[in-house]
mmCIF file of C-alpha atoms and ligand atoms in Angstrom:
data_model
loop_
_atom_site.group_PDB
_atom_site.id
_atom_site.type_symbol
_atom_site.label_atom_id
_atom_site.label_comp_id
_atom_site.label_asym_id
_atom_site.label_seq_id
_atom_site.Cartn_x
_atom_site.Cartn_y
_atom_site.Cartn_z
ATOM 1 C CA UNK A 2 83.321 97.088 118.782
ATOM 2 C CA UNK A 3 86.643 94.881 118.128
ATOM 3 C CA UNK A 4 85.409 92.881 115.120
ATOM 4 C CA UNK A 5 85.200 94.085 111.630
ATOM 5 C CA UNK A 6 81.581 94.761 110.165
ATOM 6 C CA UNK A 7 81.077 91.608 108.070
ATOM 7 C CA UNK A 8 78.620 92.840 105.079
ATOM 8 C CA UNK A 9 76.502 91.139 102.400
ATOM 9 C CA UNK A 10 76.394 93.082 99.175
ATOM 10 C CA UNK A 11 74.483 90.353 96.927
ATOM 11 C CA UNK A 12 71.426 92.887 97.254
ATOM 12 C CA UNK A 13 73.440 94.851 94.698
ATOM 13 C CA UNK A 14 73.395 92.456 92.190
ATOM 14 C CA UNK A 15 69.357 92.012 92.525
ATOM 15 C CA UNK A 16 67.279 93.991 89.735
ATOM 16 C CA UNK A 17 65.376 95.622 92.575
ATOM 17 C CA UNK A 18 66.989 98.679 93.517
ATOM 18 C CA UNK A 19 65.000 99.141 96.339
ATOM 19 C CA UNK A 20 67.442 96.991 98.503
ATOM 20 C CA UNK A 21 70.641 99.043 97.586
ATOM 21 C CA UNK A 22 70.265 101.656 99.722
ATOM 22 C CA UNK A 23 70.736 99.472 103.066
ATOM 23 C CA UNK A 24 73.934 98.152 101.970
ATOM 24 C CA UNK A 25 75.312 101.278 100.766
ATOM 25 C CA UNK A 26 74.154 102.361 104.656
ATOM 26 C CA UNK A 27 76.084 99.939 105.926
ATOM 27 C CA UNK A 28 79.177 100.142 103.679
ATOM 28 C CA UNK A 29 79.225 104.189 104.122
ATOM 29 C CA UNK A 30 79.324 103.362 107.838
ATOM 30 C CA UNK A 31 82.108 100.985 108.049
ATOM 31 C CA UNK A 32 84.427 103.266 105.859
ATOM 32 C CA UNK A 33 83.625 105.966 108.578
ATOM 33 C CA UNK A 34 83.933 103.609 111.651
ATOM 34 C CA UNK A 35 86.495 101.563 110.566
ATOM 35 C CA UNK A 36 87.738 102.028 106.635
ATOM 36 C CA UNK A 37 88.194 98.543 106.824
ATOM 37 C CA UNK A 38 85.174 95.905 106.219
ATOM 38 C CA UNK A 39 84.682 91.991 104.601
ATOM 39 C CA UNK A 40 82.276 91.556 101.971
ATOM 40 C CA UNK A 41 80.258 88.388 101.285
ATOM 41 C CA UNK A 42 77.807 87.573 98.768
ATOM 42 C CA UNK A 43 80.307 88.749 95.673
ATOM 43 C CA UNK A 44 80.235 87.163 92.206
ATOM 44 C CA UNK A 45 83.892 85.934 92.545
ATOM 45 C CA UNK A 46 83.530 82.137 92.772
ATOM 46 C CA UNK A 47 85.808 79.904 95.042
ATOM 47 C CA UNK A 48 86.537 77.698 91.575
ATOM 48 C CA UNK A 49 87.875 81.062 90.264
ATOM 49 C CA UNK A 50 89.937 81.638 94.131
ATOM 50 C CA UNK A 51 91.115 78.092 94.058
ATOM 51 C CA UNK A 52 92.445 78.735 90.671
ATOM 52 C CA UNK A 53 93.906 81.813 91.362
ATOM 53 C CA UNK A 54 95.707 80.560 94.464
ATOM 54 C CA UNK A 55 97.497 77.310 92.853
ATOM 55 C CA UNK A 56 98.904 79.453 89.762
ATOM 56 C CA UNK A 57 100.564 81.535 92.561
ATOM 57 C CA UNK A 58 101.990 78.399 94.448
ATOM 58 C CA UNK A 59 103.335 77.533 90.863
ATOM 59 C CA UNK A 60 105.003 81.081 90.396
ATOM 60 C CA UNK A 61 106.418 81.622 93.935
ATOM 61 C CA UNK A 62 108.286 78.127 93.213
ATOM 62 C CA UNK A 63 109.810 79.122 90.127
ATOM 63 C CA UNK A 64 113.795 79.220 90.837
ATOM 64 C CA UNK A 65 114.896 83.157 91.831
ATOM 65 C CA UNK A 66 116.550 83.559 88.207
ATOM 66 C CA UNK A 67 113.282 82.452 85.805
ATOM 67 C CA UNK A 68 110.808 84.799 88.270
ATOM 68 C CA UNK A 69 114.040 87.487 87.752
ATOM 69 C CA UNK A 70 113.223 87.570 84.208
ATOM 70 C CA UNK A 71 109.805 90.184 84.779
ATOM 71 C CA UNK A 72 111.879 92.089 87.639
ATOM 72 C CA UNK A 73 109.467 94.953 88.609
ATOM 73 C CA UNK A 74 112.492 96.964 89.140
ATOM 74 C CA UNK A 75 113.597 96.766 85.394
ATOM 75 C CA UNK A 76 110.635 98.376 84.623
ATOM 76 C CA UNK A 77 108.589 102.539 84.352
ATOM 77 C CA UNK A 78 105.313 100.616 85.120
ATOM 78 C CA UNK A 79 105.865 98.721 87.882
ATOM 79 C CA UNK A 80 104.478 95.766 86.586
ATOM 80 C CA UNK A 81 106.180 92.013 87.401
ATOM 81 C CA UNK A 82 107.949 90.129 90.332
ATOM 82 C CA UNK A 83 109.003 91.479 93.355
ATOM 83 C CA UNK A 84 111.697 89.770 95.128
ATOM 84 C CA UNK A 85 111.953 89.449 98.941
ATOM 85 C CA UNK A 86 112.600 92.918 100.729
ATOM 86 C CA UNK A 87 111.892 95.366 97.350
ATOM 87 C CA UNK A 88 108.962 97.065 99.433
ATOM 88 C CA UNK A 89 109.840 98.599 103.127
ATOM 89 C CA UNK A 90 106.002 99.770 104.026
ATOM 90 C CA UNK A 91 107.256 100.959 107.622
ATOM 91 C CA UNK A 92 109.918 102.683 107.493
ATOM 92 C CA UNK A 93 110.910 101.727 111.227
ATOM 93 C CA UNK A 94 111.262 97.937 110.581
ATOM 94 C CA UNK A 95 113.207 96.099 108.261
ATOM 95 C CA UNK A 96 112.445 95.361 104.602
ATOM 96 C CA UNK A 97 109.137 93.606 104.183
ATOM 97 C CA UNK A 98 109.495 89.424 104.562
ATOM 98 C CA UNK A 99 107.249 88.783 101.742
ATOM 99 C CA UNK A 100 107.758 88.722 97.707
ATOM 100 C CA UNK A 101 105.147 89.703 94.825
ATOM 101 C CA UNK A 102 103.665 89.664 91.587
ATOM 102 C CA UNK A 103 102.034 92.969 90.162
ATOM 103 C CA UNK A 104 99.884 93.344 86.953
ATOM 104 C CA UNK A 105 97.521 96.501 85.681
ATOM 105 C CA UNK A 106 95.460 97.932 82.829
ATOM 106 C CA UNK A 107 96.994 96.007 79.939
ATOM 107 C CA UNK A 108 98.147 98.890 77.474
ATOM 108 C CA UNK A 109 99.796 97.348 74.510
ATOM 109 C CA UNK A 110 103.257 98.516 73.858
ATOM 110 C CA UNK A 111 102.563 100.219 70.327
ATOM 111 C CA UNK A 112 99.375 102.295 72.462
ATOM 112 C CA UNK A 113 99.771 106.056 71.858
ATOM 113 C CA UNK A 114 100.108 106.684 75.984
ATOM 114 C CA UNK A 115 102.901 104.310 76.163
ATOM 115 C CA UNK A 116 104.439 105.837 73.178
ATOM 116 C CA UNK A 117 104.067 108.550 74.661
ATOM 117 C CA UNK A 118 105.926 107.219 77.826
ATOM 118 C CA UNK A 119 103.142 108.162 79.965
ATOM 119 C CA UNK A 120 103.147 107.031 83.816
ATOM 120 C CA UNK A 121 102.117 103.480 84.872
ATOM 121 C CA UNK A 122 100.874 102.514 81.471
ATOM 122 C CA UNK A 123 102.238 99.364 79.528
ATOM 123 C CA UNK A 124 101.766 96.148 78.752
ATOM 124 C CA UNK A 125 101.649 93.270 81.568
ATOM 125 C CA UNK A 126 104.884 91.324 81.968
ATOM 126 C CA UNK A 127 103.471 87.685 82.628
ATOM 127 C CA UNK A 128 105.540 84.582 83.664
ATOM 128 C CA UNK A 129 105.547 82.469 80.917
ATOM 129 C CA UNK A 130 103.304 79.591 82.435
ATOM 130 C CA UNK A 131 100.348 77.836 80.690
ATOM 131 C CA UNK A 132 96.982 79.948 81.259
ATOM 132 C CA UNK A 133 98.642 82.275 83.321
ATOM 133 C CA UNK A 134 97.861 85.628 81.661
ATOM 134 C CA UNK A 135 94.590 84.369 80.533
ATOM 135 C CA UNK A 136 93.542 83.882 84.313
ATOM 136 C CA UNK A 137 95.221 86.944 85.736
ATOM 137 C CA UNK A 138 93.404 89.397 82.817
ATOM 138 C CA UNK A 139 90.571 87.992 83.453
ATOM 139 C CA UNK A 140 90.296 88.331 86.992
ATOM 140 C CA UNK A 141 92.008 91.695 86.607
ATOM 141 C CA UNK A 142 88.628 92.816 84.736
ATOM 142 C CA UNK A 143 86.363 91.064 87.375
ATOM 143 C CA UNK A 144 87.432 92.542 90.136
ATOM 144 C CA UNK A 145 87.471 96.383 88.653
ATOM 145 C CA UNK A 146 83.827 95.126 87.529
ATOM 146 C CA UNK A 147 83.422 94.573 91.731
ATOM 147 C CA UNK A 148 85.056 98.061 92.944
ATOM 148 C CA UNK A 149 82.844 99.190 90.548
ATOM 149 C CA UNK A 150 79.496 98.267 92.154
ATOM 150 C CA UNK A 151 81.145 98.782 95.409
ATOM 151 C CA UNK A 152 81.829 102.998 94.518
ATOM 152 C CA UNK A 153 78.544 102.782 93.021
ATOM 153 C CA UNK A 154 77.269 102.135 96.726
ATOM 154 C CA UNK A 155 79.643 104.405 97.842
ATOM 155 C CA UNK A 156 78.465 107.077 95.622
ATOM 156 C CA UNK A 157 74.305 106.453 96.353
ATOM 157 C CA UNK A 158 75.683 106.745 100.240
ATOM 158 C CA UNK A 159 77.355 110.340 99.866
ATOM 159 C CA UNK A 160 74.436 110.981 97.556
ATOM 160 C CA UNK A 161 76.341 112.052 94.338
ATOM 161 C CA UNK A 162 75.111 110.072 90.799
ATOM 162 C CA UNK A 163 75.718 106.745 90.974
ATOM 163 C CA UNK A 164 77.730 106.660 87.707
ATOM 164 C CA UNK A 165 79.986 108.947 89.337
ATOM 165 C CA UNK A 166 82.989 106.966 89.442
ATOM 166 C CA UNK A 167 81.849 104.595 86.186
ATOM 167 C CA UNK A 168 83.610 107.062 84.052
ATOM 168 C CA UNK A 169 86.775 107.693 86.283
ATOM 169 C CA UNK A 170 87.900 104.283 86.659
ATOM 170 C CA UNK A 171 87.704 103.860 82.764
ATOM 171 C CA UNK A 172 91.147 102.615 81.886
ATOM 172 C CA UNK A 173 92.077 102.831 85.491
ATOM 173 C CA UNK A 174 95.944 102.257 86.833
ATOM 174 C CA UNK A 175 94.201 99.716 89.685
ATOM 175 C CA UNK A 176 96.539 97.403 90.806
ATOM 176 C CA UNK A 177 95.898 93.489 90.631
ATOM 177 C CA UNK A 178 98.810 91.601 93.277
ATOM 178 C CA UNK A 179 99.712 88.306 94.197
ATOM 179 C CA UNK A 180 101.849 88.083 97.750
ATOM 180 C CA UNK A 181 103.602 85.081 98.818
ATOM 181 C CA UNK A 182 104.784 85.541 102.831
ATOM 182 C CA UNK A 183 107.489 82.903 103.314
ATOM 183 C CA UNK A 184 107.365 81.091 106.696
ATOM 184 C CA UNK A 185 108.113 83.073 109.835
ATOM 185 C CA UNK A 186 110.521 80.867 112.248
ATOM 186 C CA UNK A 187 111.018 80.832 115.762
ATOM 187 C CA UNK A 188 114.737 82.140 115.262
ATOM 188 C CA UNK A 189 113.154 85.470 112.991
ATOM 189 C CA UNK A 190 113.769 88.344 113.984
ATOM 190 C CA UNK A 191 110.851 89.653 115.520
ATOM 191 C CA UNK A 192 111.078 93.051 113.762
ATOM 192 C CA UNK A 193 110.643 91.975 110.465
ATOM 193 C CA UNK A 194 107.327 91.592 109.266
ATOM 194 C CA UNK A 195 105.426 90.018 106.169
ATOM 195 C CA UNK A 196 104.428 93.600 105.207
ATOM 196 C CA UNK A 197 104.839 96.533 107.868
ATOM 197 C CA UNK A 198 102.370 99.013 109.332
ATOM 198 C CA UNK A 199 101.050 101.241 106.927
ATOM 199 C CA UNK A 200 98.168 102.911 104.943
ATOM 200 C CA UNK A 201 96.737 101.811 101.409
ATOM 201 C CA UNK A 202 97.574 104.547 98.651
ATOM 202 C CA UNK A 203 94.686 104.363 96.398
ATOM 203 C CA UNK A 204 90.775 104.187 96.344
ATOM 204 C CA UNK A 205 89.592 101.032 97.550
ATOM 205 C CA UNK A 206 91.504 98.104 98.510
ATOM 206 C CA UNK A 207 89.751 94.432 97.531
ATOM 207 C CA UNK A 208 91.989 92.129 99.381
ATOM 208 C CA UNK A 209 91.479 87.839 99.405
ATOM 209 C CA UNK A 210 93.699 86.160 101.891
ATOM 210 C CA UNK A 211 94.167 82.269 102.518
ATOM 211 C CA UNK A 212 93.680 80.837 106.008
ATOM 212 C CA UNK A 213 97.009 80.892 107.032
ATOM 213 C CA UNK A 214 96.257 84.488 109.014
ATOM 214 C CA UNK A 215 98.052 87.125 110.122
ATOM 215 C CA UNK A 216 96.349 90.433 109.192
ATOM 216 C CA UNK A 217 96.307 93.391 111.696
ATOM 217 C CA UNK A 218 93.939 96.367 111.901
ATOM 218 C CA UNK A 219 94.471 99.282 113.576
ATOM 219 C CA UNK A 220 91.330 99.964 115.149
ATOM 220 C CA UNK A 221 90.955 103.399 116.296
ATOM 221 C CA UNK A 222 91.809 103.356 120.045
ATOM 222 C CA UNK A 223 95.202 102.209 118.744
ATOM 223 C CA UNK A 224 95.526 98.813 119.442
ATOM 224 C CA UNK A 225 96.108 95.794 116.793
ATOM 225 C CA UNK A 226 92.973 93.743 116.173
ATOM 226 C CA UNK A 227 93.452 90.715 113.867
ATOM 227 C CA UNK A 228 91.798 90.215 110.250
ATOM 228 C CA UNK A 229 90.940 86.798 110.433
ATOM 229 C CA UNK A 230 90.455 84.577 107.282
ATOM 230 C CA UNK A 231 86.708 84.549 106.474
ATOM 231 C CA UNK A 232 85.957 81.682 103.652
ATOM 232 C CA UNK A 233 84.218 83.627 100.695
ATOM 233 C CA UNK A 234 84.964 86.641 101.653
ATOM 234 C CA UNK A 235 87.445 89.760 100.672
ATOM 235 C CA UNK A 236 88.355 92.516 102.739
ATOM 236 C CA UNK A 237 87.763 95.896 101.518
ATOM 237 C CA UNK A 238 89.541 98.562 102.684
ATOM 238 C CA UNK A 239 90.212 102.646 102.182
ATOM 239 C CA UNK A 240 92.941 103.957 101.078
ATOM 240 C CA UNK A 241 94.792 107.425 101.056
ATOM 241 C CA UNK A 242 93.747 108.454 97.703
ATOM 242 C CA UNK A 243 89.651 108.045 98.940
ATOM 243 C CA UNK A 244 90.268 109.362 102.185
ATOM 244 C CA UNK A 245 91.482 112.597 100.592
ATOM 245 C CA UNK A 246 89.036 112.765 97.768
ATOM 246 C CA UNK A 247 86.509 112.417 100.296
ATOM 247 C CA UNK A 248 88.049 114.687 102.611
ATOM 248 C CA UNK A 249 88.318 112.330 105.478
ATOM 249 C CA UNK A 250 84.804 111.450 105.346
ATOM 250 C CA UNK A 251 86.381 108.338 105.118
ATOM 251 C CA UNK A 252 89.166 106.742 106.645
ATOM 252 C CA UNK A 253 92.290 104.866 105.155
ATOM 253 C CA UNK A 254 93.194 102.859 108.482
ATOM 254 C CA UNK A 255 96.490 101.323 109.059
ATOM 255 C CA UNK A 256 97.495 97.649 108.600
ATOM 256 C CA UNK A 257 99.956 95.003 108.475
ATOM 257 C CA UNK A 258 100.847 91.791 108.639
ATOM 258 C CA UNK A 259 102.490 89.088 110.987
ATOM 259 C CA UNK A 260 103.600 86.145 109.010
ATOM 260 C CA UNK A 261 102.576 82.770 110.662
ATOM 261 C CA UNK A 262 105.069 80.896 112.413
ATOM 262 C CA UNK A 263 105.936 77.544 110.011
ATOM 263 C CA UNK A 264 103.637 78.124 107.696
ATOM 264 C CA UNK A 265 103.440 80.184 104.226
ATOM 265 C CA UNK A 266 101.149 82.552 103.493
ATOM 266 C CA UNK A 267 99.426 83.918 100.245
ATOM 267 C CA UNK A 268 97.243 86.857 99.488
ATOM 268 C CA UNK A 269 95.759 88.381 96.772
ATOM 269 C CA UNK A 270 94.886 92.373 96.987
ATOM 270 C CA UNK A 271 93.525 94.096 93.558
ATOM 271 C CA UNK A 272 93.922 98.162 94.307
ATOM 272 C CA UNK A 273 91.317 99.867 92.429
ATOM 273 C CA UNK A 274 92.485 103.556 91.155
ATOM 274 C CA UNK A 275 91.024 105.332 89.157
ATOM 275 C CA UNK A 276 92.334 107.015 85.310
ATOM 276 C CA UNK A 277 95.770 108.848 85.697
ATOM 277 C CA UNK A 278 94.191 111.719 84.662
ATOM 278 C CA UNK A 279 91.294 111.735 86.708
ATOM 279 C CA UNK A 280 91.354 114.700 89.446
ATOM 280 C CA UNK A 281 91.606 114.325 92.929
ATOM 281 C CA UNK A 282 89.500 117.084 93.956
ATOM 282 C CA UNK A 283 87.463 117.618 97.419
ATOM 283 C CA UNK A 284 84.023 115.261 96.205
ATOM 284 C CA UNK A 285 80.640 116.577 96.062
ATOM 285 C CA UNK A 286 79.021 116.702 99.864
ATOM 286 C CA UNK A 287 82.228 116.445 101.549
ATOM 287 C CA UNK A 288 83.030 119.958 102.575
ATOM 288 C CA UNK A 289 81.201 122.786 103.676
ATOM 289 C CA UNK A 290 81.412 126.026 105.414
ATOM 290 C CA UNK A 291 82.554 124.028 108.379
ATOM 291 C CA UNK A 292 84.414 121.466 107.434
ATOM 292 C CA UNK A 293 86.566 123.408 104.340
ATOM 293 C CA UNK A 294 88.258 121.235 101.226
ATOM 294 C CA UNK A 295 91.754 120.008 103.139
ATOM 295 C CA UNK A 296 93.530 118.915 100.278
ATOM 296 C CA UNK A 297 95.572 120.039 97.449
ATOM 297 C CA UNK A 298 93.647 118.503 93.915
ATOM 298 C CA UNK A 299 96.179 116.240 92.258
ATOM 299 C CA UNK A 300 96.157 113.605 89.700
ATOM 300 C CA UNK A 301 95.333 109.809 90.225
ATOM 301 C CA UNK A 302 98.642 109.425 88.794
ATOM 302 C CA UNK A 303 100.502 112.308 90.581
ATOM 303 C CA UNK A 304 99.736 110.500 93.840
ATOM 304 C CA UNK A 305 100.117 106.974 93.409
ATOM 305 C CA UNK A 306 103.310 107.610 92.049
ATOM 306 C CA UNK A 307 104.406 109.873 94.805
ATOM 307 C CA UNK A 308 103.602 107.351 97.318
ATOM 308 C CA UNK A 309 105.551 104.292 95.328
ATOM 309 C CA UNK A 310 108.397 106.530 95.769
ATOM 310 C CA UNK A 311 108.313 106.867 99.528
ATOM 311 C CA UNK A 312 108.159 102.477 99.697
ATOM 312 C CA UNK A 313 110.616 101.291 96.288
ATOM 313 C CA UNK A 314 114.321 102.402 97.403
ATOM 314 C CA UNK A 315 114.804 102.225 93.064
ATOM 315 C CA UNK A 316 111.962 104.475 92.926
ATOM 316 C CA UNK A 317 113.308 107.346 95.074
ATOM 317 C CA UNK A 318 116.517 106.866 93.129
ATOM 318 C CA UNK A 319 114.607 106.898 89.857
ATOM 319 C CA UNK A 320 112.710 110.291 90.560
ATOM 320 C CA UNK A 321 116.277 111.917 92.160
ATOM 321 C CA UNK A 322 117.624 110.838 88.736
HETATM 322 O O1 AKG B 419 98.553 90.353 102.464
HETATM 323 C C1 AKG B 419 97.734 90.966 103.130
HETATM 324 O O2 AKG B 419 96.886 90.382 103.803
HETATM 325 C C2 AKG B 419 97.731 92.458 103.186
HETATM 326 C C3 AKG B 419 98.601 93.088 102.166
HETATM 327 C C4 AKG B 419 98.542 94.567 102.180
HETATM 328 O O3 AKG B 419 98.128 95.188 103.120
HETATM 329 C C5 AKG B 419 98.974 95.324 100.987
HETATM 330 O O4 AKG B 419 99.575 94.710 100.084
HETATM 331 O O5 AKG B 419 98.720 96.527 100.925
HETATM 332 FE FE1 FE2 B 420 97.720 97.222 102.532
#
């Protein structure tokens, strides 16, 4: 077992029901096995990815000082452009090689939460380039419309209602992020990676990568298996936030990610998390006598931001004061 399980959820589009079940099989066994899987068969068309992928060749190429101008740092909800080395995702190598653009649930700035100065909610800071924030908020709601009918599977599999997480991710804090990984040479240092080792924070992780390559599993004997580009595809992946809502029924499995040598790379993972408010609390069937409730309930919120703290050096200043 050294590949990823490669799975075709177009039966949960079908009106008949009656084929769900086997794909929610497959996709509860994967996030046990592995927490990592692709998906095929998905409504997200490659006119849509082709789209998607020359906007962010256009951004990236923007001079330093005009993609400067929606600095994620300059804002409470982390929304914008990352410059090169803002994330460190292992702590034991240097900065991450790679820079970013981050977007979420589009909260107008005159909305009673962000009056309110509530957490992560905001409005979207877009470049100014034609079409731009059209495309982005539109894919934005397309792919929370696909983590949706992938927790719906989830949810049939641990055999809770399958609305259950409908109403959570309403207004969700998901994450929608483009990642450009500038060339690795020959003379790099060979500790610094596009993004380190580490673990997803939130739900479920809906990640489309180009065929440059360069993604790394951990698979659980330890060793690094690679990710590779699969046309039509995203991988899907567990994070921390599932993992403990589940109670480790399923798995949130390291990752990371070697930049090709000579050549750039681009990525595009949308991080579906549910409403700040929603409660992070052991889930239906996933303790018992046995196997007890290991975790603390907390907040969506509560935990994503705790986690952006431990990888944003302004972060951990911002919450020290
Ligand atoms: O760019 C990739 O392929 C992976 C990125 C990633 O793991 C992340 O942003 O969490
Ligand atoms: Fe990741």
């Amino acid at each position: 077992m050294n590949s990823l399980p490669i799975i075709d959820i177009a039966p949960l589009y079908a009106d008949d029901a009656s084929a769900w079940p086997a794909v929610a099989e497959q996709i509860d066994r994967a996030c046990r096995d592995w927490g990592f899987f692709y998906i095929v068969g998905h409504p997200i068309s490659s006119e849509r990815i082709d789209a998607l992928l020359s906007a962010a060749k256009t951004f990236f190429a923007l001079p330093a000082e005009e993609k400067l101008r929606i600095d994620i740092t300059q804002t409470a909800h982390h929304r914008g452009y990352g410059a090169i080395a803002t994330e460190q995702l292992d702590p034991s190598k240097p900065s991450d090689l790679k820079e970013t653009f981050d977007m979420g649930f589009h909260m107008p700035a005159d909305h009673p939460e962000v009056l309110a100065g509530k957490p992560l909610r905001g409005p979207n800071r877009h470049p100014d380039l034609p079409g731009w924030a059209e495309l982005m908020e539109q894919h934005y709601a397309d792919m929370q419309d696909l983590a949706r009918t992938l927790l719906r599977a989830m949810a049939m599999a641990l055999d809770i209602a399958h609305d259950f997480f409908d109403a959570r991710f309403h207004e969700p804090i998901s994450v929608l992020r483009m990642i450009h990984y500038p060339p690795r040479h020959t003379a790099s240092s060979a500790e610094q990676q596009g993004a380190g080792a580490h673990t997803d924070y939130g739900c479920i992780t809906l990640l489309y990568q180009d065929d440059a390559g360069g993604l790394q599993v951990r698979a659980r004997g330890g060793e690094w298996i690679d990710a590779p580009p699969l046309a039509g595809s995203f991988v899907v992946n567990i994070g921390d936030m599932l993992a403990r809502w589940s109670n480790d029924r399923y798995t949130s499995t390291p990752h990371r990610v070697i930049s090709p040598l000579g050549v750039d790379r681009y990525s595009m993972p949308f991080f579906a998390e549910p409403h700040p408010d929603t409660l992070i609390d052991c889930l239906p069937n996933c303790s018992s006598p046995d196997n007890p409730a290991k975790y603390q309930p907390v907040t969506s919120a509560e935990y994503l931001l705790s986690r952006f703290a431990d990888t944003y050096a302004y972060r951990r200043e911002e919450a020290q004061g």
